[in-house]
Coordinates of C-alpha atoms in Angstrom, one line a residue:
M1 CA 17.7 -12.8 17.7
S2 CA 17.3 -9.2 16.7
S3 CA 18.5 -7.9 20.1
F4 CA 21.4 -5.6 19.3
N5 CA 24.2 -4.2 21.4
A6 CA 24.9 -0.9 19.8
G7 CA 27.9 -0.1 22.0
S8 CA 29.9 -3.2 21.3
A9 CA 29.3 -3.2 17.6
D10 CA 30.1 0.4 17.2
A11 CA 33.4 0.1 19.2
H12 CA 34.7 -3.0 17.4
A13 CA 37.1 -1.7 14.7
D14 CA 39.9 -3.2 12.6
A15 CA 43.4 -2.2 13.5
N16 CA 44.1 -1.1 9.9
S17 CA 44.0 2.7 9.5
P18 CA 43.1 4.5 6.2
R19 CA 46.7 5.4 5.8
A20 CA 47.8 1.8 6.0
L21 CA 45.1 0.7 3.5
N22 CA 46.2 3.4 1.1
A23 CA 49.8 2.4 1.3
E24 CA 48.8 -1.2 0.6
A25 CA 46.8 -0.1 -2.4
K26 CA 49.8 1.8 -3.8
R27 CA 52.0 -1.3 -3.2
I28 CA 49.6 -3.5 -5.1
G29 CA 49.5 -1.2 -8.1
P30 CA 47.0 -1.2 -11.0
W31 CA 44.6 -4.2 -11.4
S32 CA 46.3 -6.4 -14.0
A33 CA 45.1 -8.9 -16.6
S34 CA 47.0 -11.6 -14.7
Q35 CA 45.2 -10.8 -11.5
E36 CA 41.9 -10.9 -13.4
A37 CA 42.8 -14.2 -14.9
R38 CA 43.7 -15.7 -11.5
V39 CA 40.4 -14.6 -10.0
R40 CA 38.5 -16.1 -12.9
A41 CA 40.4 -19.3 -12.6
G42 CA 39.5 -19.4 -9.0
A43 CA 43.0 -20.0 -7.7
P44 CA 42.3 -20.7 -4.0
Q45 CA 45.3 -18.8 -2.6
T46 CA 44.6 -15.6 -4.6
V47 CA 40.9 -15.2 -4.9
A48 CA 40.3 -13.9 -1.3
R49 CA 43.4 -11.6 -1.5
E50 CA 42.4 -10.1 -4.9
K51 CA 38.8 -9.5 -3.8
R52 CA 40.1 -7.7 -0.6
N53 CA 42.4 -5.6 -2.8
L54 CA 39.4 -4.6 -4.9
I55 CA 37.5 -3.5 -1.8
I56 CA 40.3 -1.4 -0.3
R57 CA 40.7 0.4 -3.6
L58 CA 37.1 1.7 -3.6
P59 CA 36.8 5.5 -3.4
D60 CA 34.8 6.7 -0.4
E61 CA 32.0 8.0 -2.6
L62 CA 31.4 4.5 -4.1
L63 CA 31.6 2.9 -0.6
S64 CA 29.1 5.4 0.6
A65 CA 26.7 4.5 -2.2
I66 CA 27.1 0.8 -1.3
F67 CA 26.4 1.5 2.4
L68 CA 23.2 3.4 1.5
A69 CA 22.1 0.6 -0.7
V70 CA 22.3 -1.9 2.2
P71 CA 18.7 -3.1 3.2
N72 CA 17.6 -1.4 6.4
A73 CA 18.0 -4.3 8.8
V74 CA 18.2 -3.9 12.5
G75 CA 21.7 -2.5 13.5
H76 CA 23.0 -2.4 10.0
A77 CA 24.6 1.0 10.4
F78 CA 26.4 -0.1 13.5
A79 CA 27.6 -3.3 11.8
L80 CA 29.1 -1.3 9.0
A81 CA 30.7 1.2 11.3
G82 CA 32.2 -1.6 13.4
T83 CA 34.0 -3.4 10.6
C84 CA 37.1 -1.3 10.4
R85 CA 38.4 2.2 11.0
W86 CA 38.0 3.2 7.3
W87 CA 34.4 1.9 7.1
R88 CA 33.6 3.6 10.5
A89 CA 34.9 6.9 9.1
V90 CA 32.8 6.6 6.0
A91 CA 29.7 5.5 8.0
L92 CA 30.0 8.3 10.4
S93 CA 30.2 10.8 7.5
L94 CA 26.8 9.6 6.2
P95 CA 23.8 11.1 8.2
H96 CA 21.4 9.5 5.7
L97 CA 22.7 6.1 6.8
W98 CA 21.7 6.8 10.4
A99 CA 18.5 8.4 9.4
R100 CA 17.2 4.9 8.5
V101 CA 16.0 3.4 11.8
N102 CA 14.9 -0.2 12.3
C103 CA 14.1 -1.3 15.8
V104 CA 12.6 -4.7 16.8
L105 CA 11.7 -4.6 20.5
E106 CA 11.4 -8.4 21.2
D107 CA 12.7 -8.3 24.8
T108 CA 12.0 -5.2 26.9
A109 CA 11.2 -7.0 30.2
D110 CA 14.3 -5.7 32.1
A111 CA 15.7 -2.2 32.5
A112 CA 19.0 -3.2 30.9
A113 CA 17.4 -4.3 27.7
Q114 CA 15.3 -1.1 27.5
G115 CA 18.4 1.0 28.2
R116 CA 20.2 -0.7 25.3
W117 CA 17.4 0.0 22.9
A118 CA 17.0 3.6 24.2
G119 CA 20.8 4.1 23.5
Y120 CA 20.4 2.6 20.1
L121 CA 17.7 5.0 19.1
R122 CA 19.5 8.0 20.6
T123 CA 22.6 7.2 18.6
H124 CA 20.6 7.1 15.4
L125 CA 19.1 10.5 16.3
A126 CA 22.5 12.0 17.1
R127 CA 24.3 10.7 14.0
A128 CA 21.4 11.5 11.6
G129 CA 22.0 15.2 12.4
S130 CA 19.3 17.3 10.9
I131 CA 18.2 14.6 8.4
L132 CA 14.6 13.5 8.9
L133 CA 14.2 9.8 9.8
D134 CA 12.7 6.9 8.0
A135 CA 11.8 4.7 11.0
R136 CA 10.4 1.2 11.5
L137 CA 9.4 0.1 15.0
E138 CA 8.3 -3.5 15.7
Y139 CA 6.9 -4.1 19.1
S140 CA 5.3 -7.4 20.0
C141 CA 6.5 -8.2 23.5
D142 CA 4.7 -8.0 26.8
G143 CA 5.5 -5.2 29.2
Y144 CA 5.7 -1.4 28.8
F145 CA 8.3 1.2 27.9
S146 CA 10.4 2.7 30.6
G147 CA 10.7 6.4 30.8
D148 CA 14.1 6.4 29.0
L149 CA 12.9 4.2 26.1
R150 CA 9.5 5.9 26.0
A151 CA 11.4 9.3 25.6
A152 CA 13.6 7.8 22.8
V153 CA 10.7 6.4 20.9
L154 CA 8.9 9.7 21.2
A155 CA 11.9 11.6 19.9
V156 CA 12.2 9.3 16.9
W157 CA 8.4 9.8 16.2
Q158 CA 8.8 13.5 16.3
R159 CA 11.8 13.5 14.0
S160 CA 10.4 11.0 11.4
E161 CA 9.3 11.8 7.9
R162 CA 8.2 8.2 7.4
F163 CA 7.2 5.9 10.2
E164 CA 6.0 2.3 10.3
L165 CA 4.7 0.6 13.4
V166 CA 4.3 -3.2 13.4
T167 CA 2.8 -4.9 16.4
S168 CA 0.9 -8.1 17.4
L169 CA -0.4 -6.5 20.5
E170 CA -4.0 -5.3 21.0
F171 CA -4.6 -1.5 21.1
D172 CA -6.0 -1.0 24.6
R173 CA -7.7 2.3 25.1
L174 CA -8.1 1.7 28.8
T175 CA -4.5 1.3 29.8
E176 CA -2.9 4.4 31.4
D177 CA 0.6 3.2 30.6
D178 CA -0.1 2.8 26.8
P179 CA 3.1 1.9 24.8
F180 CA 1.5 3.4 21.8
D181 CA 0.6 6.8 23.2
F182 CA 3.4 8.4 21.2
L183 CA 1.0 8.1 18.2
R184 CA -1.0 10.9 19.7
A185 CA 2.0 13.2 20.1
H186 CA 2.8 16.0 17.7
A187 CA 4.7 14.8 14.6
P188 CA 5.6 18.0 12.7
H189 CA 7.6 16.3 9.9
L190 CA 5.6 13.1 9.3
V191 CA 4.5 12.6 5.7
D192 CA 3.9 8.8 5.5
L193 CA 2.5 6.7 8.3
R194 CA 1.8 2.9 8.3
V195 CA 0.5 0.9 11.2
D196 CA 0.2 -2.9 10.9
Q197 CA -1.4 -5.0 13.6
T198 CA -0.6 -8.6 12.8
M199 CA -2.7 -10.5 15.3
Q200 CA -6.0 -12.2 14.6
L201 CA -8.8 -11.3 17.0
D202 CA -12.2 -12.8 17.6
S203 CA -15.1 -10.4 17.3
D204 CA -15.6 -10.2 21.0
D205 CA -11.9 -9.3 21.6
R206 CA -11.6 -6.4 19.2
A207 CA -10.0 -3.2 20.5
A208 CA -9.7 -0.4 18.0
L209 CA -6.9 2.0 17.4
E210 CA -8.3 5.3 18.3
L211 CA -6.9 7.7 15.7
A212 CA -6.2 11.2 16.9
L213 CA -3.1 12.2 14.8
R214 CA -1.3 15.5 15.2
A215 CA 0.6 15.4 11.9
P216 CA -0.1 18.5 9.8
K217 CA 2.1 17.4 6.9
L218 CA 0.9 13.8 6.7
K219 CA 0.0 12.8 3.1
K220 CA -0.2 9.0 3.2
F221 CA -1.8 6.9 5.9
A222 CA -2.1 3.1 6.0
F223 CA -3.6 0.9 8.7
G224 CA -4.0 -2.9 8.8
G225 CA -5.6 -4.5 11.8
A226 CA -8.8 -5.4 13.7
M227 CA -10.6 -2.1 14.1
L228 CA -10.0 1.6 13.5
V229 CA -11.8 4.5 15.2
F230 CA -11.6 8.1 13.9
D231 CA -12.2 11.3 15.9
P232 CA -14.3 13.4 13.6
D233 CA -13.6 16.5 15.6
F234 CA -9.8 16.1 15.3
D235 CA -8.3 17.8 12.3
G236 CA -4.6 17.1 13.1
A237 CA -4.1 15.2 9.8
A238 CA -6.3 17.1 7.4
A239 CA -3.6 17.1 4.6
V240 CA -3.9 13.3 4.0
M241 CA -4.4 12.6 0.3
E242 CA -4.0 8.8 0.2
A243 CA -5.3 6.3 2.7
E244 CA -5.3 2.5 2.9
V245 CA -7.5 0.9 5.5
L246 CA -7.5 -2.9 5.8
V247 CA -9.6 -4.0 8.7
D248 CA -11.7 -6.8 10.1
F249 CA -14.5 -4.5 11.1
L250 CA -15.6 -0.8 10.8
D251 CA -18.8 0.3 12.5
G252 CA -21.3 2.6 10.9
D253 CA -19.6 5.8 12.1
A254 CA -16.1 5.0 10.9
L255 CA -16.5 5.7 7.2
P256 CA -18.2 9.1 7.6
D257 CA -15.6 9.9 10.3
L258 CA -12.7 8.9 8.0
F259 CA -13.7 11.5 5.4
A260 CA -14.3 14.1 8.1
C261 CA -10.7 13.5 9.4
F262 CA -9.2 13.4 5.9
P263 CA -11.2 16.1 4.0
H264 CA -8.6 16.3 1.2
L265 CA -8.5 12.5 0.5
E266 CA -8.0 11.7 -3.2
K267 CA -7.2 8.0 -3.2
L268 CA -8.7 5.4 -0.9
H269 CA -8.2 1.6 -0.6
L270 CA -10.7 0.1 1.7
F271 CA -10.6 -3.7 2.5
M272 CA -13.2 -4.9 5.1
S273 CA -14.1 -8.4 6.3
C274 CA -17.6 -7.2 7.0
D275 CA -20.5 -5.4 5.5
L276 CA -19.9 -1.8 4.4
L277 CA -21.9 0.4 6.8
A278 CA -22.5 4.1 6.9
N279 CA -24.9 5.7 9.5
S280 CA -24.7 9.1 7.9
V281 CA -24.0 10.7 4.5
V282 CA -20.4 10.1 3.2
H283 CA -19.6 12.9 0.8
S284 CA -16.3 13.9 -0.8
D285 CA -15.7 16.3 -3.6
R286 CA -12.0 15.4 -3.6
L287 CA -11.9 11.6 -4.0
L288 CA -10.5 10.6 -7.4
A289 CA -9.7 6.9 -7.1
M290 CA -11.2 4.2 -4.9
R291 CA -10.5 0.5 -4.4
L292 CA -13.2 -1.2 -2.4
Q293 CA -12.9 -4.9 -1.4
L294 CA -15.5 -6.8 0.6
P295 CA -14.3 -10.4 0.7
S296 CA -17.0 -11.5 3.2
G297 CA -19.5 -8.7 3.3
T298 CA -22.0 -6.7 1.2
I299 CA -23.7 -3.3 0.9
N300 CA -27.2 -2.5 2.2
Q301 CA -29.7 0.0 0.9
T302 CA -28.9 2.7 3.6
T303 CA -25.2 2.6 2.7
A304 CA -25.8 2.7 -1.0
D305 CA -28.0 5.8 -0.5
T306 CA -25.4 7.7 1.6
L307 CA -22.2 7.3 -0.6
R308 CA -21.7 10.5 -2.6
F309 CA -18.5 10.7 -4.7
P310 CA -19.1 13.2 -7.5
S311 CA -15.4 13.6 -8.4
L312 CA -14.6 9.9 -8.5
L313 CA -12.8 9.0 -11.8
A314 CA -11.5 5.5 -11.2
A315 CA -13.0 2.7 -9.1
Y316 CA -12.3 -1.0 -8.4
V317 CA -15.1 -2.8 -6.6
H318 CA -14.9 -6.4 -5.4
I319 CA -17.9 -7.8 -3.6
M320 CA -17.6 -11.6 -3.0
E321 CA -21.2 -12.0 -1.8
S322 CA -22.6 -10.0 -4.8
H323 CA -25.5 -12.6 -5.1
T324 CA -27.0 -11.0 -2.0
L325 CA -27.2 -7.5 -3.5
K326 CA -30.7 -6.4 -4.4
P327 CA -31.5 -4.5 -7.6
D328 CA -32.3 -1.2 -5.9
V329 CA -29.0 -1.4 -3.9
I330 CA -27.1 -1.9 -7.1
R331 CA -28.8 1.0 -8.8
S332 CA -28.3 3.4 -5.9
F333 CA -24.7 2.4 -5.4
M334 CA -23.9 2.9 -9.1
S335 CA -25.7 6.2 -9.3
N336 CA -24.5 7.8 -6.1
A337 CA -20.9 6.5 -5.7
L338 CA -19.9 5.6 -9.3
G339 CA -22.0 7.8 -11.5
N340 CA -19.1 10.0 -12.8
V341 CA -16.3 7.4 -13.2
L342 CA -14.2 7.2 -16.3
M343 CA -12.7 3.8 -15.5
L344 CA -14.6 1.1 -13.7
H345 CA -13.4 -2.4 -12.7
L346 CA -16.1 -4.6 -11.2
H347 CA -15.1 -7.9 -9.6
F348 CA -18.4 -9.5 -8.9
D349 CA -21.1 -11.5 -10.6
L350 CA -23.5 -9.5 -12.7
V351 CA -26.8 -9.5 -10.8
P352 CA -30.2 -8.1 -11.4
G353 CA -30.2 -4.3 -11.5
F354 CA -26.7 -4.0 -12.8
A355 CA -27.7 -3.2 -16.4
E356 CA -29.9 -0.4 -15.3
G357 CA -27.3 0.8 -12.8
I358 CA -24.4 1.1 -15.2
A359 CA -26.6 3.2 -17.6
V360 CA -26.2 6.1 -15.2
C361 CA -22.4 6.1 -15.8
T362 CA -22.6 8.6 -18.7
R363 CA -18.9 9.5 -18.6
L364 CA -17.6 5.9 -18.5
R365 CA -14.8 5.2 -21.0
H366 CA -13.2 1.9 -19.8
L367 CA -15.2 -1.0 -18.3
V368 CA -13.6 -4.2 -16.8
L369 CA -15.8 -7.0 -15.7
R370 CA -14.4 -9.9 -13.7
S371 CA -16.8 -12.7 -12.9
I372 CA -16.6 -14.7 -9.6
L373 CA -18.5 -17.6 -11.1
I374 CA -16.5 -19.3 -13.8
P375 CA -17.5 -19.8 -16.6
I376 CA -19.7 -16.8 -17.6
T377 CA -23.0 -18.3 -18.5
D378 CA -26.1 -17.2 -20.4
A379 CA -27.8 -16.1 -17.2
D380 CA -30.3 -13.3 -17.7
E381 CA -28.2 -10.5 -16.2
P382 CA -25.0 -10.9 -18.2
V383 CA -27.0 -11.1 -21.5
A384 CA -29.1 -8.1 -20.4
L385 CA -26.0 -6.0 -19.7
V386 CA -24.6 -6.6 -23.2
E387 CA -27.9 -6.0 -24.8
A388 CA -28.3 -2.8 -22.9
L389 CA -24.9 -1.5 -24.0
G390 CA -25.5 -2.6 -27.5
S391 CA -28.6 -0.7 -28.3
A392 CA -30.0 2.8 -28.0
D393 CA -33.1 3.8 -26.1
R394 CA -36.1 3.4 -28.3
L395 CA -37.8 6.6 -27.1
T396 CA -34.9 9.0 -26.8
G397 CA -32.3 7.4 -29.1
S398 CA -29.6 7.9 -26.5
W399 CA -27.0 5.3 -25.8
P400 CA -26.0 4.0 -22.4
C401 CA -22.4 5.0 -21.5
P402 CA -22.1 7.1 -24.6
Q403 CA -18.3 7.7 -24.0
L404 CA -17.5 4.0 -23.7
E405 CA -14.3 3.1 -25.6
T406 CA -13.1 -0.3 -24.2
I407 CA -14.6 -3.3 -22.5
T408 CA -12.5 -6.1 -20.9
I409 CA -14.1 -9.3 -19.7
H410 CA -12.3 -11.8 -17.5
G411 CA -14.0 -15.2 -17.2
K412 CA -14.1 -18.3 -19.3
M413 CA -16.6 -18.2 -22.1
T414 CA -17.8 -20.6 -24.8
E415 CA -19.9 -20.1 -27.9
S416 CA -23.1 -18.9 -26.4
V417 CA -25.8 -16.2 -26.5
F418 CA -23.6 -14.0 -24.4
A419 CA -20.8 -14.3 -27.0
Q420 CA -23.2 -13.6 -29.8
K421 CA -24.4 -10.5 -28.0
L422 CA -20.9 -9.2 -27.7
V423 CA -20.4 -9.4 -31.4
A424 CA -23.7 -7.5 -31.9
L425 CA -22.5 -4.9 -29.4
A426 CA -19.3 -4.4 -31.4
E427 CA -21.1 -4.0 -34.7
A428 CA -23.6 -1.6 -33.2
R429 CA -21.2 0.8 -31.4
R430 CA -18.4 1.0 -33.9
A431 CA -20.1 3.7 -35.9
L432 CA -21.0 6.0 -32.9
T433 CA -19.6 9.5 -32.5
V434 CA -17.4 7.9 -29.8
P435 CA -16.9 4.4 -31.2
I436 CA -15.9 1.5 -29.1
S437 CA -12.3 0.7 -30.0
R438 CA -11.5 -2.5 -28.2
I439 CA -13.3 -5.4 -26.6
E440 CA -11.1 -8.0 -24.9
V441 CA -12.2 -11.4 -23.8
E442 CA -10.3 -14.0 -21.9
G443 CA -9.5 -17.5 -23.3
F444 CA -11.7 -17.4 -26.3
D445 CA -9.5 -16.8 -29.3
A446 CA -12.2 -17.3 -32.0
L447 CA -14.4 -14.7 -30.4
Q448 CA -11.5 -12.3 -29.8
N449 CA -10.5 -12.6 -33.5
R450 CA -14.0 -11.9 -34.6
L451 CA -14.2 -8.8 -32.3
N452 CA -10.8 -7.5 -33.6
E453 CA -12.0 -7.9 -37.2
I454 CA -15.2 -5.9 -36.5
L455 CA -13.4 -3.1 -34.6
G456 CA -10.3 -3.0 -36.7
S457 CA -8.1 -3.6 -33.6
G458 CA -5.8 -6.4 -34.4
A459 CA -4.5 -8.6 -31.6
E460 CA -1.4 -7.2 -29.9

């Protein structure tokens, strides 16, 4: 049970006063070698007493540091303050202890329970003083917030620098008495927001969180749940620089709207259990790093044509159903979204069109390939890729990916045409103006040793 009675825990204190504890410490005297020996020997009648003596001799500064290191469990500040008068005095002198708020609303069906939780939150607010809050609210019960509890939650939201909401409930946009309506209130101090919806929904039961944040200082945003809808005309969180969106589904408007709401976005992690869709151009001159994971979806031609990330420097792309990608889609996606990357990690099988697509990445320095199909075979496309990277254009003399420095390949290999082509690639590119310095292969020591010998990069 995480239900917590703040009043009773806060009021329960030991009869020992700080003066009495100090007097006892003076009576005990310095910690002696004989006391140490008794504790190490585990004398049953002395161990507990000696440990207690150690605790009461702690200076307030050290005890304060211990209190602040305690994990932020529900009611932990009240539990510490309710242990004894000395601990209470130390706890009440630490506004940062009370600025860490953890509230699990499991039972709010009656007014008394809601009143207790409202008092719990108001006590945190009062004792934190002017310190901004680091708050976590978990709400998974039926029913709605009363006026008192609603006001307390809103006050915590508006005083928080970091806020995490965890719920197994569905976001219902049609409910007038919405328990999550505080998310639309002004949050002037909020820097970091995380929303986790833990329930699993069928496709017909999805109800999206409609995002209309009013948090001008917000820098980091994370959402995990069924669906997310952005209001493209709402600029209340324009300062966001890092976003993590893990969803079951995003419609074709969501991705363009995300960048419209977060125009200064520099880092994006997008995980979707569906196809990546974009009904209009998705353009960002600020995006520097992207992690795209499609465990059960793919990319169509329209989307590949609309993604424009000219400033993107590092990308990780995982497409489980990569075998469905058409060559033109691969070429468009590589050219439009990944054309200027310096570091590229591709977690999908090499499919037709990939060798031509990667040739447009003229600034690429570090390439990581992770095959879904194990082992890597002598299929046409893997061999074609290595051949393409290992030879210059016959007409122009230019090399694909002329800045390429390292290649890392994950996937079991055996002695094969693919392995032979890797050796030829190493021999061909080691003398370029920007030579390749390292090729790493997984689980093939003989090939790795041969590549190290060619490139002069001994195994670490």
